[in-house]
Short mmCIF file of C-alpha atoms in Angstrom, two decimals:
data_model
loop_
_atom_site.label_atom_id
_atom_site.label_comp_id
_atom_site.label_asym_id
_atom_site.label_seq_id
_atom_site.Cartn_x
_atom_site.Cartn_y
_atom_site.Cartn_z
CA UNK S 124 114.02 99.73 129.87
CA UNK S 125 110.64 100.03 128.14
CA UNK S 126 109.22 102.97 126.24
CA UNK S 127 105.64 104.12 126.70
CA UNK S 128 104.52 102.27 123.55
CA UNK S 129 106.24 99.06 124.65
CA UNK S 130 104.55 99.20 128.06
CA UNK S 131 101.10 99.59 126.54
CA UNK S 132 101.60 96.82 123.99
CA UNK S 133 103.02 94.52 126.68
CA UNK S 134 99.84 94.96 128.71
CA UNK S 135 97.53 94.62 125.72
CA UNK S 136 99.19 91.47 124.42
CA UNK S 137 99.60 89.77 127.78
CA UNK S 138 103.33 89.59 127.25
CA UNK S 139 105.82 90.11 130.02
CA UNK S 140 107.90 92.56 128.04
CA UNK S 141 107.72 93.20 124.32
CA UNK S 142 110.63 94.68 122.39
CA UNK S 143 111.10 96.51 119.10
CA UNK S 144 110.35 94.29 116.13
CA UNK S 145 108.19 91.78 118.01
CA UNK S 146 104.92 90.80 116.35
CA UNK S 147 102.12 90.83 118.92
CA UNK S 148 98.39 90.22 118.92
CA UNK S 149 96.93 92.89 121.18
CA UNK S 150 93.53 93.41 122.73
CA UNK S 151 91.87 96.50 121.26
CA UNK S 152 90.01 98.78 123.65
CA UNK S 153 88.19 101.00 121.15
CA UNK S 154 87.61 100.98 117.39
CA UNK S 155 85.96 103.56 115.14
CA UNK S 156 85.40 104.53 111.52
CA UNK S 157 83.80 107.39 109.59
CA UNK S 158 81.83 107.79 106.38
CA UNK S 159 85.01 107.73 104.33
CA UNK S 160 86.07 104.32 105.66
CA UNK S 161 83.12 102.66 107.43
CA UNK S 162 81.23 101.57 104.26
CA UNK S 163 84.16 99.36 103.17
CA UNK S 164 84.56 98.08 106.73
CA UNK S 165 80.89 97.10 106.68
CA UNK S 166 81.34 95.33 103.34
CA UNK S 167 84.23 93.27 104.74
CA UNK S 168 82.23 92.21 107.79
CA UNK S 169 79.27 91.22 105.64
CA UNK S 170 81.46 89.39 103.14
CA UNK S 171 82.80 87.14 105.90
CA UNK S 172 79.35 86.67 107.39
CA UNK S 173 80.29 87.91 110.86
CA UNK S 174 77.24 88.66 112.97
CA UNK S 175 78.66 88.69 116.51
CA UNK S 176 80.96 91.71 116.69
CA UNK S 177 83.19 91.42 119.75
CA UNK S 178 83.73 95.19 120.09
CA UNK S 179 80.26 96.42 119.14
CA UNK S 180 79.90 97.94 122.60
CA UNK S 181 83.35 99.52 122.45
CA UNK S 182 83.11 101.12 119.04
CA UNK S 183 81.62 104.12 117.29
CA UNK S 184 80.75 105.22 113.78
CA UNK S 185 80.90 108.85 112.68
CA UNK S 186 79.27 110.68 109.81
CA UNK S 187 81.68 113.59 109.53
CA UNK S 188 83.63 113.74 106.27
CA UNK S 189 80.82 114.59 103.87
CA UNK S 190 78.30 115.91 106.37
CA UNK S 191 75.68 117.18 105.87
CA UNK S 192 75.52 115.05 102.74
CA UNK S 193 76.61 116.95 99.60
CA UNK S 194 75.41 114.23 97.18
CA UNK S 195 72.96 111.39 96.73
CA UNK S 196 75.83 108.90 96.80
CA UNK S 197 76.96 110.23 100.19
CA UNK S 198 73.40 109.93 101.49
CA UNK S 199 73.33 106.28 100.43
CA UNK S 200 76.55 105.56 102.31
CA UNK S 201 75.25 107.39 105.38
CA UNK S 202 72.09 105.27 105.36
CA UNK S 203 74.25 102.15 105.11
CA UNK S 204 76.10 103.19 108.25
CA UNK S 205 72.93 104.03 110.17
CA UNK S 206 71.38 100.66 109.35
CA UNK S 207 74.54 98.75 110.29
CA UNK S 208 74.85 100.61 113.60
CA UNK S 209 71.23 99.88 114.48
CA UNK S 210 71.54 96.18 113.68
CA UNK S 211 74.70 95.68 115.75
CA UNK S 212 74.06 98.12 118.58
CA UNK S 213 76.98 100.37 117.69
CA UNK S 214 76.96 104.00 118.78
CA UNK S 215 76.65 106.27 115.74
CA UNK S 216 77.40 109.98 115.85
CA UNK S 217 75.31 111.42 113.04
CA UNK S 218 75.47 114.61 110.99
CA UNK S 219 76.31 117.66 113.08
CA UNK S 220 78.02 115.91 115.97
CA UNK S 221 81.40 116.71 114.53
CA UNK S 222 84.74 115.36 113.39
CA UNK S 223 85.32 111.86 114.75
CA UNK S 224 88.55 112.63 116.62
CA UNK S 225 87.16 115.67 118.40
CA UNK S 226 83.97 113.86 119.36
CA UNK S 227 86.07 111.06 120.85
CA UNK S 228 88.01 113.62 122.89
CA UNK S 229 84.88 115.53 123.93
CA UNK S 230 83.22 112.37 125.24
CA UNK S 231 86.39 110.89 126.75
CA UNK S 232 85.88 107.66 124.81
CA UNK S 233 89.62 106.92 124.96
CA UNK S 234 91.82 106.66 128.05
CA UNK S 235 95.52 106.50 128.82
CA UNK S 236 97.13 103.12 128.25
CA UNK S 237 94.45 101.89 125.86
CA UNK S 238 94.98 100.47 122.39
CA UNK S 239 92.84 102.40 119.93
CA UNK S 240 92.21 101.47 116.30
CA UNK S 241 90.68 104.05 114.00
CA UNK S 242 90.01 103.78 110.29
CA UNK S 243 91.54 107.20 109.75
CA UNK S 244 95.19 108.18 109.41
CA UNK S 245 95.01 110.89 112.07
CA UNK S 246 94.01 108.49 114.84
CA UNK S 247 97.44 109.31 116.30
CA UNK S 248 95.69 112.34 117.83
CA UNK S 249 94.51 110.22 120.76
CA UNK S 250 98.05 109.90 122.01
CA UNK S 251 97.26 113.31 123.48
CA UNK S 252 95.64 111.47 126.39
CA UNK S 253 98.27 108.74 126.54
CA UNK S 254 96.68 106.07 124.32
CA UNK S 255 98.48 103.91 121.76
CA UNK S 256 96.24 105.03 118.92
CA UNK S 257 96.80 103.75 115.40
CA UNK S 258 95.25 104.60 112.07
CA UNK S 259 94.43 101.52 109.98
CA UNK S 260 92.65 100.54 106.80
CA UNK S 261 89.02 99.51 106.69
CA UNK S 262 89.85 95.79 106.58
CA UNK S 263 91.96 95.92 109.74
CA UNK S 264 89.24 97.97 111.43
CA UNK S 265 86.72 95.28 110.47
CA UNK S 266 88.95 92.58 111.97
CA UNK S 267 89.36 94.54 115.22
CA UNK S 268 85.64 95.21 115.46
CA UNK S 269 84.80 91.54 114.86
CA UNK S 270 87.44 89.90 117.06
CA UNK S 271 88.52 92.54 119.56
CA UNK S 272 92.14 92.02 118.61
CA UNK S 273 94.70 93.19 116.05
CA UNK S 274 98.34 92.39 115.33
CA UNK S 275 101.11 94.97 115.55
CA UNK S 276 104.84 95.09 115.05
CA UNK S 277 106.27 96.78 118.13
CA UNK S 278 107.59 100.09 116.80
CA UNK S 279 110.84 101.86 117.44
CA UNK S 280 110.41 105.10 119.39
CA UNK S 281 111.75 108.59 118.87
CA UNK S 282 111.88 110.63 122.07
CA UNK S 283 110.95 114.28 121.55
CA UNK S 284 111.56 116.74 124.38
CA UNK S 285 109.76 120.07 124.18
CA UNK S 286 111.89 122.57 126.07
CA UNK S 287 111.16 126.12 127.09
CA UNK S 288 110.85 127.66 129.47
CA UNK S 289 107.74 128.67 127.52
CA UNK S 290 106.36 129.09 124.03
CA UNK S 291 107.64 132.01 121.98
CA UNK S 292 105.39 135.05 121.50
CA UNK S 293 102.61 134.35 119.01
CA UNK S 294 103.61 130.69 118.75
CA UNK S 295 101.18 127.79 119.21
CA UNK S 296 101.16 124.00 119.17
CA UNK S 297 100.67 124.11 115.39
CA UNK S 298 104.03 125.85 115.05
CA UNK S 299 105.66 123.20 117.26
CA UNK S 300 104.28 120.46 115.03
CA UNK S 301 105.34 122.27 111.86
CA UNK S 302 108.85 122.74 113.28
CA UNK S 303 109.07 119.00 113.90
CA UNK S 304 107.74 118.27 110.43
CA UNK S 305 110.49 120.45 109.07
CA UNK S 306 113.04 118.36 110.98
CA UNK S 307 111.66 114.87 110.38
CA UNK S 308 110.02 115.25 106.99
CA UNK S 309 106.97 113.26 105.94
CA UNK S 310 108.57 109.86 106.53
CA UNK S 311 111.20 110.49 109.21
CA UNK S 312 109.13 108.58 111.76
CA UNK S 313 107.74 105.90 109.45
CA UNK S 314 106.11 103.12 111.53
CA UNK S 315 107.60 104.57 114.69
CA UNK S 316 106.12 105.87 117.89
CA UNK S 317 106.78 109.49 118.76
CA UNK S 318 107.04 109.92 122.52
CA UNK S 319 106.58 113.54 123.61
CA UNK S 320 108.00 114.95 126.84
CA UNK S 321 106.56 118.36 127.70
CA UNK S 322 108.93 120.45 129.81
CA UNK S 323 107.19 123.74 129.03
CA UNK S 324 105.74 125.98 131.72
CA UNK S 325 102.84 126.16 131.66
CA UNK S 326 102.44 122.68 130.27
CA UNK S 327 100.63 122.23 126.97
CA UNK S 328 96.85 121.96 127.18
CA UNK S 329 94.99 118.86 126.06
CA UNK S 330 93.99 120.70 122.87
CA UNK S 331 97.60 121.62 122.12
CA UNK S 332 98.75 118.07 122.72
CA UNK S 333 96.02 116.90 120.34
CA UNK S 334 97.30 119.21 117.59
CA UNK S 335 100.84 117.84 117.90
CA UNK S 336 99.74 114.20 118.12
CA UNK S 337 97.44 114.73 115.13
CA UNK S 338 100.20 116.08 112.91
CA UNK S 339 102.53 113.25 113.96
CA UNK S 340 100.76 111.18 111.32
CA UNK S 341 102.22 113.54 108.72
CA UNK S 342 105.69 112.58 109.97
CA UNK S 343 104.90 108.94 109.22
CA UNK S 344 104.34 107.99 112.86
CA UNK S 345 102.41 104.86 113.75
CA UNK S 346 101.54 106.34 117.14
CA UNK S 347 102.23 109.53 119.08
CA UNK S 348 102.16 109.49 122.86
CA UNK S 349 102.25 112.02 125.66
CA UNK S 350 103.04 109.45 128.39
CA UNK S 351 100.70 109.17 131.36
CA UNK S 352 101.19 107.13 134.53
CA UNK S 353 101.69 104.21 134.80
CA UNK S 354 102.81 104.13 131.18
CA UNK S 355 105.66 106.61 131.44
CA UNK S 356 108.87 105.21 129.98
CA UNK S 357 111.63 103.77 132.10
CA UNK S 358 114.63 106.00 132.72
CA UNK S 359 116.81 103.62 130.70
CA UNK S 360 114.32 103.13 127.82
CA UNK S 361 115.95 102.41 124.49
CA UNK S 362 115.15 104.97 121.77
CA UNK S 363 115.83 105.00 118.03
CA UNK S 364 116.81 108.66 118.37
CA UNK S 365 116.16 111.71 120.52
CA UNK S 366 115.14 115.23 119.51
CA UNK S 367 115.11 118.36 121.66
CA UNK S 368 113.07 121.34 120.47
CA UNK S 369 113.55 124.77 122.02
CA UNK S 370 109.98 126.07 121.80
CA UNK S 371 110.88 129.46 123.27
CA UNK S 372 112.89 130.33 120.16
CA UNK S 373 110.21 129.35 117.65
CA UNK S 374 108.38 131.87 115.48
CA UNK S 375 105.14 131.45 113.51
CA UNK S 376 105.67 128.92 110.72
CA UNK S 377 103.95 128.02 107.48
CA UNK S 378 104.05 124.83 105.40
CA UNK S 379 104.18 125.61 101.69
CA UNK S 380 102.54 123.32 99.16
CA UNK S 381 102.63 120.53 98.30
CA UNK S 382 103.93 118.91 101.54
CA UNK S 383 103.31 119.54 105.26
CA UNK S 384 107.08 119.25 105.76
CA UNK S 385 107.85 122.14 103.39
CA UNK S 386 108.13 124.48 106.39
CA UNK S 387 109.35 128.08 106.36
CA UNK S 388 109.07 131.14 108.58
CA UNK S 389 105.91 133.16 107.96
CA UNK S 390 108.14 136.08 106.99
CA UNK S 391 109.34 134.14 103.92
CA UNK S 392 105.86 133.96 102.39
CA UNK S 393 104.24 137.21 103.53
CA UNK S 394 103.80 138.47 99.98
CA UNK S 395 101.52 135.56 98.98
CA UNK S 396 97.97 136.76 98.34
CA UNK S 397 95.14 134.54 99.53
CA UNK S 398 91.67 133.71 98.17
CA UNK S 399 90.40 131.57 101.05
CA UNK S 400 91.18 130.98 104.70
CA UNK S 401 89.95 127.83 106.42
CA UNK S 402 89.93 127.65 110.22
CA UNK S 403 88.88 124.23 111.50
CA UNK S 404 89.57 120.47 111.13
CA UNK S 405 90.65 117.81 113.62
CA UNK S 406 94.00 119.60 113.77
CA UNK S 407 92.84 123.08 114.76
CA UNK S 408 89.08 123.23 115.18
CA UNK S 409 88.93 123.15 118.96
CA UNK S 410 87.77 125.98 121.23
CA UNK S 411 91.36 126.96 122.00
CA UNK S 412 91.99 127.36 118.27
CA UNK S 413 88.83 129.34 117.60
CA UNK S 414 89.65 131.62 120.51
CA UNK S 415 93.12 132.33 119.10
CA UNK S 416 91.63 133.24 115.73
CA UNK S 417 88.88 135.35 117.30
CA UNK S 418 91.45 137.35 119.30
CA UNK S 419 92.77 138.68 116.00
CA UNK S 420 89.43 138.98 114.17
CA UNK S 421 87.67 140.83 117.01
CA UNK S 422 86.66 144.32 115.83
CA UNK S 423 88.27 143.66 112.45
CA UNK S 424 86.93 142.60 109.06
CA UNK S 425 87.94 139.89 106.64
CA UNK S 426 89.60 141.44 103.59
CA UNK S 427 87.07 142.19 100.87
CA UNK S 428 87.14 139.57 98.14
CA UNK S 429 88.48 136.88 100.48
CA UNK S 430 86.31 134.16 101.99
CA UNK S 431 87.08 132.99 105.52
CA UNK S 432 85.40 129.71 106.46
CA UNK S 433 85.27 128.74 110.13
CA UNK S 434 84.13 125.25 111.11
CA UNK S 435 84.11 124.14 114.78
CA UNK S 436 85.36 120.57 115.13
CA UNK S 437 82.33 119.36 117.08
CA UNK S 438 78.91 120.30 118.37
CA UNK S 439 80.42 120.64 121.83
CA UNK S 440 83.06 123.08 120.56
CA UNK S 441 80.43 125.01 118.58
CA UNK S 442 78.20 125.32 121.65
CA UNK S 443 81.03 126.61 123.83
CA UNK S 444 82.13 129.08 121.17
CA UNK S 445 78.53 130.28 120.81
CA UNK S 446 78.03 130.72 124.56
CA UNK S 447 81.29 132.66 124.94
CA UNK S 448 80.67 135.03 122.04
CA UNK S 449 83.32 133.62 119.72
CA UNK S 450 80.87 132.79 116.94
CA UNK S 451 79.56 136.37 117.00
CA UNK S 452 83.12 137.64 116.55
CA UNK S 453 83.48 135.55 113.40
CA UNK S 454 80.13 136.63 112.00
CA UNK S 455 80.80 140.31 112.62
CA UNK S 456 84.19 139.92 110.94
CA UNK S 457 82.51 138.60 107.80
CA UNK S 458 83.41 134.93 108.19
CA UNK S 459 81.22 132.04 107.07
CA UNK S 460 80.60 129.72 110.03
CA UNK S 461 79.69 126.16 109.07
CA UNK S 462 78.38 123.14 110.97
CA UNK S 463 80.86 120.68 112.50
CA UNK S 464 82.33 118.65 109.64
CA UNK S 465 85.58 117.74 107.91
CA UNK S 466 84.19 119.42 104.78
CA UNK S 467 86.80 121.51 102.99
CA UNK S 468 89.78 119.85 104.72
CA UNK S 469 89.25 116.64 102.75
CA UNK S 470 87.90 118.32 99.64
CA UNK S 471 84.38 117.04 100.26
CA UNK S 472 82.38 120.28 100.21
CA UNK S 473 81.76 123.62 101.93
CA UNK S 474 84.72 125.54 100.57
CA UNK S 475 86.52 123.85 97.68
CA UNK S 476 89.20 125.75 95.78
CA UNK S 477 88.94 126.73 92.15
CA UNK S 478 91.71 126.73 89.52
CA UNK S 479 94.79 128.65 90.66
CA UNK S 480 93.29 129.74 93.98
CA UNK S 481 95.40 129.99 97.12
CA UNK S 482 94.28 129.05 100.62
CA UNK S 483 95.66 129.30 104.13
CA UNK S 484 94.38 126.32 106.10
CA UNK S 485 94.70 125.23 109.72
CA UNK S 486 94.28 121.59 108.66
CA UNK S 487 96.94 118.92 108.33
CA UNK S 488 97.54 118.37 104.61
CA UNK S 489 98.36 120.58 101.66
CA UNK S 490 98.76 117.93 98.97
CA UNK S 491 98.00 118.79 95.36
CA UNK S 492 94.23 118.65 94.84
CA UNK S 493 93.52 118.14 98.54
CA UNK S 494 90.94 120.94 98.78
CA UNK S 495 89.75 121.19 95.21
CA UNK S 496 91.31 121.95 91.84
CA UNK S 497 94.81 120.44 91.33
CA UNK S 498 96.19 123.84 90.35
CA UNK S 499 95.14 125.40 93.67
CA UNK S 500 97.72 125.85 96.42
CA UNK S 501 97.36 125.30 100.17
CA UNK S 502 99.54 126.82 102.90
CA UNK S 503 99.24 125.28 106.36
CA UNK S 504 99.40 127.57 109.37
CA UNK S 505 98.20 128.15 112.93
CA UNK S 506 94.75 129.62 113.68
CA UNK S 507 96.39 132.95 114.58
CA UNK S 508 98.33 133.12 111.33
CA UNK S 509 95.23 132.11 109.39
CA UNK S 510 93.14 134.83 111.02
CA UNK S 511 95.77 137.50 110.41
CA UNK S 512 95.97 136.39 106.79
CA UNK S 513 92.18 136.72 106.48
CA UNK S 514 92.37 140.33 107.68
CA UNK S 515 95.12 141.36 105.27
CA UNK S 516 94.30 139.15 102.29
CA UNK S 517 97.83 137.78 102.22
CA UNK S 518 99.89 135.49 104.42
CA UNK S 519 100.60 137.54 107.54
CA UNK S 520 102.63 137.25 110.73
CA UNK S 521 100.00 137.21 113.51
CA UNK S 522 102.28 138.86 116.07
CA UNK S 523 101.52 142.31 114.69
CA UNK S 524 97.93 141.85 115.92
CA UNK S 525 98.75 140.35 119.32
CA UNK S 526 99.55 142.00 122.64
CA UNK S 527 102.50 140.72 124.63
#
């Protein structure tokens, strides 16, 4: 009668069978932090005088949010991370390696059934491979790194069944996630696990699962799992609620500012003119995403006066896109292709918005001031919708540029 999350936490805590509401101390299999959270984590460890870090060999640090460094202050923090990693023998992925979550996926640092602690809210992404992956604050990350353990309250689980038989024309995993955000809102799964059951044919790719698991954080989820043997739920598992989503009837969707849950059909916002399009981030910066955008931008040009910024999520993704001609498509279309980084997604650099500007972004958040000036507006969309919008200079349904 156990859910996927309960099975993983039972194993990690050494308990026979945990249940919703139990407080457990679980063994952590992998912990990581980036330049937005690692400096504080380092301060906590130093403050308590911990020198023997239990998970040093099962941890990583990433310089990805403000990378390459856009300021002297960022450079100081990066140096702090490099020094700390060297002293403790922690693997550090430096400037240019890419966004932490994608680098973890590229290098298969996380496996099904593991408990993963990341000092980043979108750590839920690693449920794409069947891990119980939780975003925490820097202090909790420091505790996990030092002791190899962390406490959790066993979460309730919402079962989400993705039905088909297949995805609708021009629809991607981003549209699935946006549809669920529209249903659940930004706190409908607060401190819950979202357990996804993929009945689509063909099944969702690893990249598509990552997009959905990533955006689960925006629904308030503590974890998001695509169950993998032997951690599939029991047939009589007890769920908080169950949701069925008919993916074959979906159409391209857009989240209007200022919330990811403010979801409408693309047809409802097609008159909105756009100043910037951003294609990238840990949500939609994988090769699959870049390929979808390139399909529309091939032999077309970005609308004059609009800037289209494309940022592969990792060096690995960049290399594959380069080898397969995708990068050339973007360059010929008039896009700006940047190095792997979070950059504009978090409002760090490489594409910030000015007063009153409007952007279409493939990222995960469209909060006020997220990508620059507080008066700017951000619309979240799929890579295909973003690319079509870059061509026309306004929010555009991508299906007009796609072949059935």
